[in-house]
């Protein structure tokens, strides 16, 4: 896998490269862009919820000239649909599995690249193509998909049922199916790399938890994503070849009777099963790598081993395994029978257990640690606190009678945003701070990073905490105008507070952008191991060249040899011959 | 710096507690309950809230202390503790016990909601037809049988007797909707191709908002309705009056 | 009864009592009554804002049925500017009464995207009904004047005043046009349904099947024609220029209301703006009415029985 020869031109180095680090950065840039895009869509949604049917200053005239300068009811349905889809499928999932997965897995297992480098690069381009299909939805007749990111039939499958259920939905389906192909290829690559390409001495139980998180997440993708892809293909078949997998008989939708078109006799709930069979494990695909990275960053910055390594590994596996059998908790109100409801309730309650165990292990990792409050550490501490909140609100939702009330209310929105934003996104920021030096050879500004973290932490809570109250008061999701119901009219101050906080949260992210741009050009240069980490990525130069390592690595201990038992220094590298304490350019805490 | 981080965690914990404490007084809370099933649901809700609050404060306290104190000041290194089997088993068992208790506690209420053996028979019954973007209701006419020519049809307002079990049959004309009455704590998705039963008892007369809780298209946000519960005597009178109105020759429109 | 409405009623009744016992003069009571009403009834600005929030996205700024959501809705939202409203209690041609507009607002139109606005107070609904009338009158005046301008090349103030006055009068004079059934509705029997079926299919009587089809499926031969591309298309256009098909009666979706008197009125006075004729006032070649009131009731029973039939799937194809 050598690419000898110094100058290969911009296109071959940065565009067509099959080097896992370049592919990882490509994923990073693309997903981060979609994250920003999804955030902007959310800002529009928050505007509408705080000041329904009012014209946005400046943007109203620019964005909505055809609908009286305000967001129309139809466009609002596309807003939340595209926001959710962009965030789940094109921002968070590829950030974790594509950006961090590709960049870190070979470095953490001591490999020169992923098992299938060209497949790796191909999976990125396939995802980029899917992103293009997705965004094209805004420009077709009827507008972008508008049936929610959950895309339930018949609303999604019958063009007469919703504006975006024509071409917009077709593009949405193609984007999901194509991105599914990219995800599956990426997951395959990750699994094979971890299984086959670990250096000698790196046994399973010496792998950093980041690798465990990414590996198990990839296995989940392989197990469950094909089901969603198949479900999406069935929706496409309903559109293109006249099948009716999801369309029941006897409907009259906007004067269109599908019975007349011939094919009916389908079942809307079939989609819900196929969709959630992947989309629930998908949330674990989003959180398990984050949990792994959090564990690693905590250990490095507390100068202490991860507490309970084996239980942590079993917890990751348990979360994934249980994650495959809880999907019905999204469907408690769909007409579910007594026994199935019980079964899904039990499995959903059970999955709280390994998550809670991990939380206690994180606290125990920090306990008594010689804590270095780097920016990365700030973010992962934030992760732990906010993941607790997100996890606890999940208990309400797991209790089926309570879920009957809370389903499709803002409490669900609060719950998953705490996990994905307060959890995964905070972990991503922490991971970026932690591994930016490895990626670029320069450090991000610690001070700016800490300020960014604190502001994000505060604003995030201001946005999503009150959503619990909105949901408890019965405010439904996906509503363009809460004031329609007398029940919600007194919630207006809360909605406005959330909106202002959301604007502040969005604005605060500029600090991170500034940090990245500035640091890329003028950040402090660092050596191989600015954080004195024990794991294998720190053996490579910063940034690593092709092939990553300049010597053969043999692993002789676990990934968390920190503290008073580590030997001469407070840390002992995993690799034999690693030299602690000799990196003169290590950045200070 | 560490102390600042610990302080932020304390502030967060305090903010959560304060917000949840003031919310009921501000009306940012469950609407006043009006059905018999609301009682156990609200009790479960409160029980989980208290349990979660205790767990929340405990974990946040531990986290705060861990961050605040860090390592022992005299040691220049942390203790390389890799784990502790007793602790792992302990907290696993404790959390497990809590979850098992919550799981068991809710089983009777779920059964009351979904066990067809709990379905009432012989009392007030109505059909609910959900369409884009309105609710329509059907009641049996004088013959007492639903689905016959003398059925009464109404839009938007569902009139039901208070104080006795009622049975609704939910159907959709087009896409999935959801019949949600927050005050009654009932919610049932209305799935096209199916006729789904929903039963509950409204405790006292009143008017309760009906919300569509499943995205059904561009008018989803405006698909409002009402459930009006009246005493049984008035309900019978209302039904009779509706039946009579169906026989109208239209003369009351002439003034 | 909405609290504000109940309060107004109570206040007025109180005023009446005061006049009766001589505590208040009639003039003072009248002035006070007016004050109370104006406090209850929304101002035009308030109604316009309510219209903007609730109605505009379908019905459009000028009531032209061309709001942002209109293109996604079938049937299209009403274009008020023709002054034609399909579902009234009146013989045609007439402008609707306030009560007809209020009924549509309160109950919605079954089978269309026009929802019920019963959640608004009665005062707000009255305000909206008046706003609809304003938009309808203004729209129709503008269309007529535009026609006059196209013909004569000018519009003078007299023409404007004339058109407005003419339309206003048409809107006012609806009271004597209410359709009242001449006989009581007979109870439903199989014989009456069979009689209705016969009238439905009899070309000299109802002749309904020519459009609505033998079994009410909306597939009668008169409703369809073969277009230039050889495909079947609607034979008729409605008053708003869009292709229109006869109702498929088997779905039980009757937009103007499902009470027997509602169906009676649709048959009796037809549906303005559509090819549905006024059979109640139709006269045969001998000058006699084609259908008696009893005949119409039989048809009503037959139509309502269709709604409960279980047909083979063969409804209207997507346009």
PDB file of C-alpha atoms in Angstrom, chain A residues 82-214:
ATOM      1  CA  UNK A  82     -35.195  17.277   5.673  1.00  0.00           C
ATOM      2  CA  UNK A  83     -33.772  18.411   9.005  1.00  0.00           C
ATOM      3  CA  UNK A  84     -34.213  14.991  10.550  1.00  0.00           C
ATOM      4  CA  UNK A  85     -33.015  13.101   7.509  1.00  0.00           C
ATOM      5  CA  UNK A  86     -29.988  15.341   7.008  1.00  0.00           C
ATOM      6  CA  UNK A  87     -28.959  15.026  10.625  1.00  0.00           C
ATOM      7  CA  UNK A  88     -29.405  11.280  10.989  1.00  0.00           C
ATOM      8  CA  UNK A  89     -28.323   9.912   7.622  1.00  0.00           C
ATOM      9  CA  UNK A  90     -26.028  12.574   6.235  1.00  0.00           C
ATOM     10  CA  UNK A  91     -24.455  14.219   9.248  1.00  0.00           C
ATOM     11  CA  UNK A  92     -24.208  12.131  12.398  1.00  0.00           C
ATOM     12  CA  UNK A  93     -24.012   8.610  11.007  1.00  0.00           C
ATOM     13  CA  UNK A  94     -21.300   9.434   8.458  1.00  0.00           C
ATOM     14  CA  UNK A  95     -19.453  11.590  11.003  1.00  0.00           C
ATOM     15  CA  UNK A  96     -19.095   8.703  13.377  1.00  0.00           C
ATOM     16  CA  UNK A  97     -18.666   5.768  11.040  1.00  0.00           C
ATOM     17  CA  UNK A  98     -17.202   7.514   8.015  1.00  0.00           C
ATOM     18  CA  UNK A  99     -15.077  10.311   9.400  1.00  0.00           C
ATOM     19  CA  UNK A 100     -13.886   8.938  12.716  1.00  0.00           C
ATOM     20  CA  UNK A 101     -14.265   5.310  11.732  1.00  0.00           C
ATOM     21  CA  UNK A 102     -12.126   5.637   8.666  1.00  0.00           C
ATOM     22  CA  UNK A 103      -9.569   7.945  10.176  1.00  0.00           C
ATOM     23  CA  UNK A 104      -9.092   6.155  13.463  1.00  0.00           C
ATOM     24  CA  UNK A 105      -9.584   2.422  12.981  1.00  0.00           C
ATOM     25  CA  UNK A 106      -6.373   1.701  11.054  1.00  0.00           C
ATOM     26  CA  UNK A 107      -4.372   3.986  13.329  1.00  0.00           C
ATOM     27  CA  UNK A 108      -5.794   2.416  16.460  1.00  0.00           C
ATOM     28  CA  UNK A 109      -5.178  -1.163  15.354  1.00  0.00           C
ATOM     29  CA  UNK A 110      -1.758  -0.430  13.905  1.00  0.00           C
ATOM     30  CA  UNK A 111      -2.719  -0.977  10.280  1.00  0.00           C
ATOM     31  CA  UNK A 112      -1.384   0.994   7.301  1.00  0.00           C
ATOM     32  CA  UNK A 113      -4.884   1.516   5.886  1.00  0.00           C
ATOM     33  CA  UNK A 114      -8.364   0.015   5.880  1.00  0.00           C
ATOM     34  CA  UNK A 115      -8.772  -3.518   4.539  1.00  0.00           C
ATOM     35  CA  UNK A 116     -10.261  -2.259   1.250  1.00  0.00           C
ATOM     36  CA  UNK A 117      -8.937   1.226   0.503  1.00  0.00           C
ATOM     37  CA  UNK A 118     -10.556   1.632  -2.902  1.00  0.00           C
ATOM     38  CA  UNK A 119     -13.894   0.411  -1.578  1.00  0.00           C
ATOM     39  CA  UNK A 120     -13.434   2.915   1.174  1.00  0.00           C
ATOM     40  CA  UNK A 121     -12.983   5.801  -1.227  1.00  0.00           C
ATOM     41  CA  UNK A 122     -15.858   4.521  -3.329  1.00  0.00           C
ATOM     42  CA  UNK A 123     -18.152   4.495  -0.316  1.00  0.00           C
ATOM     43  CA  UNK A 124     -17.449   8.185   0.220  1.00  0.00           C
ATOM     44  CA  UNK A 125     -18.260   9.117  -3.362  1.00  0.00           C
ATOM     45  CA  UNK A 126     -21.412   7.042  -3.209  1.00  0.00           C
ATOM     46  CA  UNK A 127     -22.445   8.922  -0.072  1.00  0.00           C
ATOM     47  CA  UNK A 128     -21.682  12.248  -1.723  1.00  0.00           C
ATOM     48  CA  UNK A 129     -23.876  11.233  -4.638  1.00  0.00           C
ATOM     49  CA  UNK A 130     -26.627  10.339  -2.168  1.00  0.00           C
ATOM     50  CA  UNK A 131     -26.268  13.774  -0.557  1.00  0.00           C
ATOM     51  CA  UNK A 132     -26.717  15.323  -3.976  1.00  0.00           C
ATOM     52  CA  UNK A 133     -29.878  13.317  -4.612  1.00  0.00           C
ATOM     53  CA  UNK A 134     -31.135  14.345  -1.193  1.00  0.00           C
ATOM     54  CA  UNK A 135     -30.562  18.064  -1.684  1.00  0.00           C
ATOM     55  CA  UNK A 136     -32.035  17.966  -5.179  1.00  0.00           C
ATOM     56  CA  UNK A 137     -35.398  17.381  -3.519  1.00  0.00           C
ATOM     57  CA  UNK A 138     -35.692  21.085  -2.778  1.00  0.00           C
ATOM     58  CA  UNK A 139     -35.705  21.895  -6.470  1.00  0.00           C
ATOM     59  CA  UNK A 140     -38.344  19.540  -7.834  1.00  0.00           C
ATOM     60  CA  UNK A 141     -42.053  20.043  -8.281  1.00  0.00           C
ATOM     61  CA  UNK A 142     -43.885  19.751  -5.012  1.00  0.00           C
ATOM     62  CA  UNK A 143     -40.689  20.411  -3.122  1.00  0.00           C
ATOM     63  CA  UNK A 144     -38.590  18.203  -0.918  1.00  0.00           C
ATOM     64  CA  UNK A 145     -39.899  15.120   0.858  1.00  0.00           C
ATOM     65  CA  UNK A 146     -42.460  16.126   3.451  1.00  0.00           C
ATOM     66  CA  UNK A 147     -43.592  12.997   5.263  1.00  0.00           C
ATOM     67  CA  UNK A 148     -41.136  13.248   8.133  1.00  0.00           C
ATOM     68  CA  UNK A 149     -37.750  11.538   8.298  1.00  0.00           C
ATOM     69  CA  UNK A 150     -39.798   8.484   9.249  1.00  0.00           C
ATOM     70  CA  UNK A 151     -41.602   8.592   5.907  1.00  0.00           C
ATOM     71  CA  UNK A 152     -44.709   6.639   6.957  1.00  0.00           C
ATOM     72  CA  UNK A 153     -47.007   5.343   4.224  1.00  0.00           C
ATOM     73  CA  UNK A 154     -49.553   6.181   2.901  1.00  0.00           C
ATOM     74  CA  UNK A 155     -48.530   9.814   3.439  1.00  0.00           C
ATOM     75  CA  UNK A 156     -45.124   9.178   1.924  1.00  0.00           C
ATOM     76  CA  UNK A 157     -46.120   6.716  -0.744  1.00  0.00           C
ATOM     77  CA  UNK A 158     -49.084   8.448  -2.351  1.00  0.00           C
ATOM     78  CA  UNK A 159     -48.147  11.559  -4.336  1.00  0.00           C
ATOM     79  CA  UNK A 160     -51.625  12.954  -3.726  1.00  0.00           C
ATOM     80  CA  UNK A 161     -51.196  12.799   0.039  1.00  0.00           C
ATOM     81  CA  UNK A 162     -48.479  15.419   0.524  1.00  0.00           C
ATOM     82  CA  UNK A 163     -46.682  17.953  -1.652  1.00  0.00           C
ATOM     83  CA  UNK A 164     -43.309  16.341  -1.176  1.00  0.00           C
ATOM     84  CA  UNK A 165     -44.588  12.843  -1.793  1.00  0.00           C
ATOM     85  CA  UNK A 166     -44.074  13.167  -5.502  1.00  0.00           C
ATOM     86  CA  UNK A 167     -40.610  13.649  -6.940  1.00  0.00           C
ATOM     87  CA  UNK A 168     -39.296  14.891  -3.618  1.00  0.00           C
ATOM     88  CA  UNK A 169     -40.030  11.601  -1.943  1.00  0.00           C
ATOM     89  CA  UNK A 170     -38.595   9.644  -4.864  1.00  0.00           C
ATOM     90  CA  UNK A 171     -35.318  11.515  -4.505  1.00  0.00           C
ATOM     91  CA  UNK A 172     -35.446  10.986  -0.748  1.00  0.00           C
ATOM     92  CA  UNK A 173     -35.853   7.256  -1.195  1.00  0.00           C
ATOM     93  CA  UNK A 174     -33.028   7.095  -3.713  1.00  0.00           C
ATOM     94  CA  UNK A 175     -30.819   9.082  -1.357  1.00  0.00           C
ATOM     95  CA  UNK A 176     -31.569   6.732   1.535  1.00  0.00           C
ATOM     96  CA  UNK A 177     -31.050   3.599  -0.529  1.00  0.00           C
ATOM     97  CA  UNK A 178     -27.807   4.882  -2.061  1.00  0.00           C
ATOM     98  CA  UNK A 179     -26.463   6.120   1.271  1.00  0.00           C
ATOM     99  CA  UNK A 180     -27.377   2.733   2.676  1.00  0.00           C
ATOM    100  CA  UNK A 181     -25.081   1.120   0.132  1.00  0.00           C
ATOM    101  CA  UNK A 182     -22.300   3.482   1.189  1.00  0.00           C
ATOM    102  CA  UNK A 183     -22.884   2.695   4.862  1.00  0.00           C
ATOM    103  CA  UNK A 184     -22.866  -1.030   4.307  1.00  0.00           C
ATOM    104  CA  UNK A 185     -19.613  -0.872   2.360  1.00  0.00           C
ATOM    105  CA  UNK A 186     -18.076   1.291   5.040  1.00  0.00           C
ATOM    106  CA  UNK A 187     -19.238  -1.064   7.777  1.00  0.00           C
ATOM    107  CA  UNK A 188     -17.862  -4.056   5.920  1.00  0.00           C
ATOM    108  CA  UNK A 189     -14.528  -2.342   5.654  1.00  0.00           C
ATOM    109  CA  UNK A 190     -14.487  -1.504   9.349  1.00  0.00           C
ATOM    110  CA  UNK A 191     -15.376  -5.003  10.473  1.00  0.00           C
ATOM    111  CA  UNK A 192     -12.806  -6.690   8.243  1.00  0.00           C
ATOM    112  CA  UNK A 193     -10.097  -4.220   9.230  1.00  0.00           C
ATOM    113  CA  UNK A 194     -10.631  -4.782  12.934  1.00  0.00           C
ATOM    114  CA  UNK A 195     -10.864  -8.551  12.585  1.00  0.00           C
ATOM    115  CA  UNK A 196      -7.938  -9.077  10.244  1.00  0.00           C
ATOM    116  CA  UNK A 197      -5.492  -6.217  10.519  1.00  0.00           C
ATOM    117  CA  UNK A 198      -4.639  -5.804  14.181  1.00  0.00           C
ATOM    118  CA  UNK A 199      -0.919  -5.810  14.815  1.00  0.00           C
ATOM    119  CA  UNK A 200       0.634  -8.674  16.792  1.00  0.00           C
ATOM    120  CA  UNK A 201      -0.178  -8.517  20.475  1.00  0.00           C
ATOM    121  CA  UNK A 202      -3.315  -6.464  19.965  1.00  0.00           C
ATOM    122  CA  UNK A 203      -5.863  -8.934  21.240  1.00  0.00           C
ATOM    123  CA  UNK A 204      -9.558  -8.159  21.373  1.00  0.00           C
ATOM    124  CA  UNK A 205      -9.377  -7.279  25.024  1.00  0.00           C
ATOM    125  CA  UNK A 206      -6.562  -4.823  24.429  1.00  0.00           C
ATOM    126  CA  UNK A 207      -8.459  -2.790  21.879  1.00  0.00           C
ATOM    127  CA  UNK A 208      -9.288   0.811  22.814  1.00  0.00           C
ATOM    128  CA  UNK A 209     -12.986   1.289  23.456  1.00  0.00           C
ATOM    129  CA  UNK A 210     -13.140   3.621  20.453  1.00  0.00           C
ATOM    130  CA  UNK A 211     -12.452   0.607  18.281  1.00  0.00           C
ATOM    131  CA  UNK A 212     -15.005  -1.492  20.145  1.00  0.00           C
ATOM    132  CA  UNK A 213     -17.609   1.216  19.679  1.00  0.00           C
ATOM    133  CA  UNK A 214     -16.878   1.576  15.979  1.00  0.00           C
TER     134      UNK A 214
END
